[in-house]
PDB file of C-alpha atoms in Angstrom:
ATOM      1  CA  UNK A 211       0.000   0.000   0.000  1.00 56.00           C
ATOM      2  CA  UNK A 212       1.351   3.412  -0.976  1.00 67.00           C
ATOM      3  CA  UNK A 213       1.774   6.197   1.533  1.00 81.00           C
ATOM      4  CA  UNK A 214      -1.092   8.681   1.210  1.00 89.00           C
ATOM      5  CA  UNK A 215      -0.350  12.184  -0.019  1.00 92.00           C
ATOM      6  CA  UNK A 216      -2.442  15.294  -0.421  1.00 95.00           C
ATOM      7  CA  UNK A 217      -3.342  16.285  -3.960  1.00 95.00           C
ATOM      8  CA  UNK A 218      -3.968  20.061  -3.925  1.00 96.00           C
ATOM      9  CA  UNK A 219      -5.733  21.499  -6.975  1.00 96.00           C
ATOM     10  CA  UNK A 220      -5.438  25.272  -7.293  1.00 96.00           C
ATOM     11  CA  UNK A 221      -6.722  27.606  -9.995  1.00 95.00           C
ATOM     12  CA  UNK A 222      -9.261  30.283 -10.841  1.00 95.00           C
ATOM     13  CA  UNK A 223     -12.946  30.014  -9.892  1.00 94.00           C
ATOM     14  CA  UNK A 224     -14.619  27.873 -12.549  1.00 93.00           C
ATOM     15  CA  UNK A 225     -11.346  26.288 -13.687  1.00 94.00           C
ATOM     16  CA  UNK A 226     -12.629  22.751 -13.146  1.00 94.00           C
ATOM     17  CA  UNK A 227     -10.896  21.968  -9.845  1.00 95.00           C
ATOM     18  CA  UNK A 228     -13.938  20.309  -8.268  1.00 95.00           C
ATOM     19  CA  UNK A 229     -14.716  18.291 -11.395  1.00 94.00           C
ATOM     20  CA  UNK A 230     -11.143  17.018 -11.584  1.00 95.00           C
ATOM     21  CA  UNK A 231     -10.935  16.409  -7.829  1.00 97.00           C
ATOM     22  CA  UNK A 232     -14.188  14.427  -7.889  1.00 97.00           C
ATOM     23  CA  UNK A 233     -12.787  12.323 -10.719  1.00 96.00           C
ATOM     24  CA  UNK A 234      -9.516  11.779  -8.844  1.00 95.00           C
ATOM     25  CA  UNK A 235     -11.378  10.619  -5.723  1.00 97.00           C
ATOM     26  CA  UNK A 236     -13.401   8.169  -7.829  1.00 96.00           C
ATOM     27  CA  UNK A 237     -10.244   6.896  -9.572  1.00 95.00           C
ATOM     28  CA  UNK A 238      -8.455   6.406  -6.252  1.00 94.00           C
ATOM     29  CA  UNK A 239     -11.459   4.564  -4.842  1.00 95.00           C
ATOM     30  CA  UNK A 240     -11.570   2.360  -7.955  1.00 94.00           C
ATOM     31  CA  UNK A 241      -7.979   1.342  -7.109  1.00 92.00           C
ATOM     32  CA  UNK A 242      -9.124   0.328  -3.632  1.00 92.00           C
ATOM     33  CA  UNK A 243      -7.801   3.438  -1.895  1.00 93.00           C
ATOM     34  CA  UNK A 244      -9.711   5.503   0.639  1.00 95.00           C
ATOM     35  CA  UNK A 245     -10.031   9.076  -0.623  1.00 97.00           C
ATOM     36  CA  UNK A 246     -11.667  12.264   0.622  1.00 97.00           C
ATOM     37  CA  UNK A 247     -12.711  15.309  -1.412  1.00 98.00           C
ATOM     38  CA  UNK A 248     -12.047  18.590   0.398  1.00 98.00           C
ATOM     39  CA  UNK A 249     -13.820  21.127  -1.801  1.00 96.00           C
ATOM     40  CA  UNK A 250     -13.512  24.837  -1.039  1.00 94.00           C
ATOM     41  CA  UNK A 251     -17.193  25.613  -1.663  1.00 90.00           C
ATOM     42  CA  UNK A 252     -18.364  22.705   0.492  1.00 93.00           C
ATOM     43  CA  UNK A 253     -15.984  23.709   3.277  1.00 93.00           C
ATOM     44  CA  UNK A 254     -17.246  27.314   3.131  1.00 87.00           C
ATOM     45  CA  UNK A 255     -20.815  26.039   3.441  1.00 90.00           C
ATOM     46  CA  UNK A 256     -19.993  24.355   6.752  1.00 90.00           C
ATOM     47  CA  UNK A 257     -16.624  24.180   8.452  1.00 87.00           C
ATOM     48  CA  UNK A 258     -15.447  27.567   7.114  1.00 83.00           C
ATOM     49  CA  UNK A 259     -18.830  29.338   6.966  1.00 87.00           C
ATOM     50  CA  UNK A 260     -17.576  32.288   9.024  1.00 89.00           C
ATOM     51  CA  UNK A 261     -14.496  32.957   6.865  1.00 87.00           C
ATOM     52  CA  UNK A 262     -14.585  35.788   4.348  1.00 86.00           C
ATOM     53  CA  UNK A 263     -12.630  36.160   1.117  1.00 83.00           C
ATOM     54  CA  UNK A 264     -10.087  38.597   2.534  1.00 87.00           C
ATOM     55  CA  UNK A 265      -6.413  37.581   2.397  1.00 89.00           C
ATOM     56  CA  UNK A 266      -6.626  36.533   6.068  1.00 92.00           C
ATOM     57  CA  UNK A 267      -9.804  34.532   5.449  1.00 91.00           C
ATOM     58  CA  UNK A 268      -8.303  32.789   2.447  1.00 92.00           C
ATOM     59  CA  UNK A 269      -5.122  31.958   4.382  1.00 95.00           C
ATOM     60  CA  UNK A 270      -7.181  30.582   7.264  1.00 95.00           C
ATOM     61  CA  UNK A 271      -9.140  28.399   4.836  1.00 95.00           C
ATOM     62  CA  UNK A 272      -5.943  26.985   3.297  1.00 97.00           C
ATOM     63  CA  UNK A 273      -4.366  26.309   6.691  1.00 97.00           C
ATOM     64  CA  UNK A 274      -7.494  24.716   8.165  1.00 97.00           C
ATOM     65  CA  UNK A 275      -7.979  22.595   5.061  1.00 98.00           C
ATOM     66  CA  UNK A 276      -4.374  21.411   5.376  1.00 98.00           C
ATOM     67  CA  UNK A 277      -5.021  20.341   8.969  1.00 98.00           C
ATOM     68  CA  UNK A 278      -8.090  18.343   7.883  1.00 97.00           C
ATOM     69  CA  UNK A 279      -6.037  16.778   5.069  1.00 98.00           C
ATOM     70  CA  UNK A 280      -3.281  15.884   7.543  1.00 97.00           C
ATOM     71  CA  UNK A 281      -5.804  14.151   9.804  1.00 97.00           C
ATOM     72  CA  UNK A 282      -7.055  12.174   6.790  1.00 97.00           C
ATOM     73  CA  UNK A 283      -3.519  11.084   5.863  1.00 96.00           C
ATOM     74  CA  UNK A 284      -2.885   9.929   9.424  1.00 95.00           C
ATOM     75  CA  UNK A 285      -5.873   7.606   9.003  1.00 95.00           C
ATOM     76  CA  UNK A 286      -4.793   6.208   5.639  1.00 95.00           C
ATOM     77  CA  UNK A 287      -7.066   8.383   3.502  1.00 96.00           C
ATOM     78  CA  UNK A 288      -5.924  10.254   0.380  1.00 96.00           C
ATOM     79  CA  UNK A 289      -7.100  13.884   0.606  1.00 98.00           C
ATOM     80  CA  UNK A 290      -7.891  15.582  -2.708  1.00 98.00           C
ATOM     81  CA  UNK A 291      -8.232  19.331  -2.166  1.00 98.00           C
ATOM     82  CA  UNK A 292     -10.028  21.616  -4.649  1.00 98.00           C
ATOM     83  CA  UNK A 293      -9.373  25.132  -3.388  1.00 97.00           C
ATOM     84  CA  UNK A 294      -8.736  28.392  -5.277  1.00 95.00           C
ATOM     85  CA  UNK A 295      -6.026  29.166  -2.686  1.00 96.00           C
ATOM     86  CA  UNK A 296      -4.780  32.082  -4.800  1.00 96.00           C
ATOM     87  CA  UNK A 297      -1.629  32.999  -2.884  1.00 96.00           C
ATOM     88  CA  UNK A 298       1.640  31.055  -3.084  1.00 95.00           C
ATOM     89  CA  UNK A 299       2.471  31.729   0.568  1.00 95.00           C
ATOM     90  CA  UNK A 300      -0.852  30.216   1.667  1.00 96.00           C
ATOM     91  CA  UNK A 301      -0.217  27.064  -0.363  1.00 96.00           C
ATOM     92  CA  UNK A 302       3.331  26.938   1.042  1.00 94.00           C
ATOM     93  CA  UNK A 303       1.907  27.160   4.568  1.00 96.00           C
ATOM     94  CA  UNK A 304      -0.434  24.269   3.754  1.00 96.00           C
ATOM     95  CA  UNK A 305       2.457  22.231   2.341  1.00 95.00           C
ATOM     96  CA  UNK A 306       4.462  22.861   5.505  1.00 96.00           C
ATOM     97  CA  UNK A 307       1.629  21.577   7.703  1.00 97.00           C
ATOM     98  CA  UNK A 308       1.325  18.508   5.489  1.00 96.00           C
ATOM     99  CA  UNK A 309       5.040  17.846   5.174  1.00 93.00           C
ATOM    100  CA  UNK A 310       4.627  18.320   1.423  1.00 90.00           C
ATOM    101  CA  UNK A 311       1.823  17.918  -1.099  1.00 93.00           C
ATOM    102  CA  UNK A 312       1.278  17.341  -4.784  1.00 91.00           C
ATOM    103  CA  UNK A 313       0.341  20.745  -6.176  1.00 93.00           C
ATOM    104  CA  UNK A 314      -1.775  20.617  -9.321  1.00 94.00           C
ATOM    105  CA  UNK A 315      -2.283  23.937 -11.095  1.00 94.00           C
ATOM    106  CA  UNK A 316      -5.514  23.851 -13.097  1.00 95.00           C
ATOM    107  CA  UNK A 317      -4.531  26.374 -15.768  1.00 92.00           C
ATOM    108  CA  UNK A 318      -7.918  27.041 -17.364  1.00 91.00           C
ATOM    109  CA  UNK A 319      -7.986  30.564 -18.824  1.00 92.00           C
ATOM    110  CA  UNK A 320     -10.057  33.341 -17.258  1.00 92.00           C
ATOM    111  CA  UNK A 321     -12.025  33.523 -20.525  1.00 93.00           C
ATOM    112  CA  UNK A 322     -13.099  29.853 -20.269  1.00 92.00           C
ATOM    113  CA  UNK A 323     -13.837  30.234 -16.532  1.00 92.00           C
ATOM    114  CA  UNK A 324     -16.038  33.264 -17.262  1.00 93.00           C
ATOM    115  CA  UNK A 325     -17.861  31.370 -20.032  1.00 92.00           C
ATOM    116  CA  UNK A 326     -18.603  28.464 -17.683  1.00 89.00           C
ATOM    117  CA  UNK A 327     -19.539  30.666 -14.712  1.00 86.00           C
ATOM    118  CA  UNK A 328     -21.666  27.948 -13.069  1.00 86.00           C
ATOM    119  CA  UNK A 329     -22.045  30.051  -9.907  1.00 87.00           C
ATOM    120  CA  UNK A 330     -22.543  33.416 -11.641  1.00 90.00           C
ATOM    121  CA  UNK A 331     -19.461  34.912  -9.975  1.00 89.00           C
ATOM    122  CA  UNK A 332     -17.809  36.212 -13.144  1.00 92.00           C
ATOM    123  CA  UNK A 333     -21.061  37.868 -14.285  1.00 93.00           C
ATOM    124  CA  UNK A 334     -21.468  39.535 -10.877  1.00 92.00           C
ATOM    125  CA  UNK A 335     -17.875  40.797 -11.029  1.00 90.00           C
ATOM    126  CA  UNK A 336     -18.376  42.151 -14.567  1.00 92.00           C
ATOM    127  CA  UNK A 337     -21.561  43.933 -13.412  1.00 94.00           C
ATOM    128  CA  UNK A 338     -19.699  45.515 -10.472  1.00 92.00           C
ATOM    129  CA  UNK A 339     -21.704  43.515  -7.918  1.00 92.00           C
ATOM    130  CA  UNK A 340     -18.730  41.450  -6.713  1.00 86.00           C
ATOM    131  CA  UNK A 341     -15.328  42.889  -5.935  1.00 86.00           C
ATOM    132  CA  UNK A 342     -12.096  40.971  -5.505  1.00 86.00           C
ATOM    133  CA  UNK A 343     -13.005  37.889  -7.571  1.00 87.00           C
ATOM    134  CA  UNK A 344      -9.821  35.895  -8.020  1.00 92.00           C
ATOM    135  CA  UNK A 345      -8.679  36.253 -11.615  1.00 90.00           C
ATOM    136  CA  UNK A 346     -11.042  39.149 -12.383  1.00 91.00           C
ATOM    137  CA  UNK A 347     -10.040  42.006 -10.082  1.00 91.00           C
ATOM    138  CA  UNK A 348      -8.513  39.888  -7.316  1.00 90.00           C
ATOM    139  CA  UNK A 349      -5.007  38.422  -7.383  1.00 93.00           C
ATOM    140  CA  UNK A 350      -4.018  34.896  -8.275  1.00 94.00           C
ATOM    141  CA  UNK A 351      -0.406  33.787  -7.968  1.00 94.00           C
ATOM    142  CA  UNK A 352       0.285  30.764 -10.132  1.00 90.00           C
ATOM    143  CA  UNK A 353       2.525  28.152  -8.549  1.00 89.00           C
ATOM    144  CA  UNK A 354       6.233  28.682  -8.970  1.00 81.00           C
ATOM    145  CA  UNK A 355       7.540  26.991 -12.033  1.00 66.00           C
ATOM    146  CA  UNK A 356       7.309  24.133 -12.176  1.00 66.00           C
ATOM    147  CA  UNK A 357       4.463  23.061  -9.922  1.00 63.00           C
ATOM    148  CA  UNK A 358       4.115  19.316  -9.538  1.00 69.00           C
ATOM    149  CA  UNK A 359       1.671  19.324 -12.440  1.00 85.00           C
ATOM    150  CA  UNK A 360      -0.070  21.778 -14.749  1.00 87.00           C
ATOM    151  CA  UNK A 361      -3.325  20.686 -16.331  1.00 87.00           C
ATOM    152  CA  UNK A 362      -5.822  22.568 -18.468  1.00 84.00           C
ATOM    153  CA  UNK A 363      -9.260  22.167 -16.913  1.00 85.00           C
ATOM    154  CA  UNK A 364     -10.871  23.352 -20.141  1.00 82.00           C
ATOM    155  CA  UNK A 365     -10.493  19.957 -21.828  1.00 82.00           C
ATOM    156  CA  UNK A 366     -12.007  16.513 -21.293  1.00 87.00           C
ATOM    157  CA  UNK A 367     -12.170  15.846 -17.513  1.00 89.00           C
ATOM    158  CA  UNK A 368     -11.932  12.047 -17.868  1.00 91.00           C
ATOM    159  CA  UNK A 369      -8.781  12.343 -19.966  1.00 90.00           C
ATOM    160  CA  UNK A 370      -7.296  14.810 -17.452  1.00 90.00           C
ATOM    161  CA  UNK A 371      -8.032  12.486 -14.516  1.00 92.00           C
ATOM    162  CA  UNK A 372      -6.487   9.541 -16.375  1.00 90.00           C
ATOM    163  CA  UNK A 373      -3.384  11.616 -17.140  1.00 87.00           C
ATOM    164  CA  UNK A 374      -3.064  12.693 -13.492  1.00 87.00           C
ATOM    165  CA  UNK A 375      -3.479   9.140 -12.210  1.00 87.00           C
ATOM    166  CA  UNK A 376      -0.904   7.806 -14.684  1.00 86.00           C
ATOM    167  CA  UNK A 377       1.559  10.509 -13.729  1.00 80.00           C
ATOM    168  CA  UNK A 378       1.065  10.307  -9.979  1.00 76.00           C
ATOM    169  CA  UNK A 379       0.574   6.621  -9.232  1.00 74.00           C
ATOM    170  CA  UNK A 380       2.182   3.497 -10.605  1.00 70.00           C
ATOM    171  CA  UNK A 381      -0.157   1.089 -12.361  1.00 66.00           C
ATOM    172  CA  UNK A 382      -1.669  -1.644 -10.229  1.00 61.00           C
TER     173      UNK A 382
END
């Protein structure tokens, strides 16, 4: 049995992080591994409901998510995190808590994210009803080159998940 690691997907809102993370969890489970999806939106709906989108709120979300992921690892569960986590220092703080992580930069363009706009965030930002949207008028710091992996979330999700699994885990 392989040692569990955290897979941390970062990218703009609407990049496809949750879709890819859900696929990764399913692929891990299909291999007989225990896996847990830690999705930023789901965490904000419960565990992180009181956190705002300020730099301090975003850092707190990344750090708290890392602690949950660490607890999962200690119990033999693969955490797959889907979190905008726009600042490099916040992701570095998470990696320090975890003793390292596999950082996956979902590189979907802002144009594609805005076209998808499943939650209406990009439209609200364009209409001036939402300020500080990551990638619109809020900052996003891409991982230092090279991150563990870069993947375009604008393509076929099944193909992307297969590519990530092939790259990250040996065949069984």
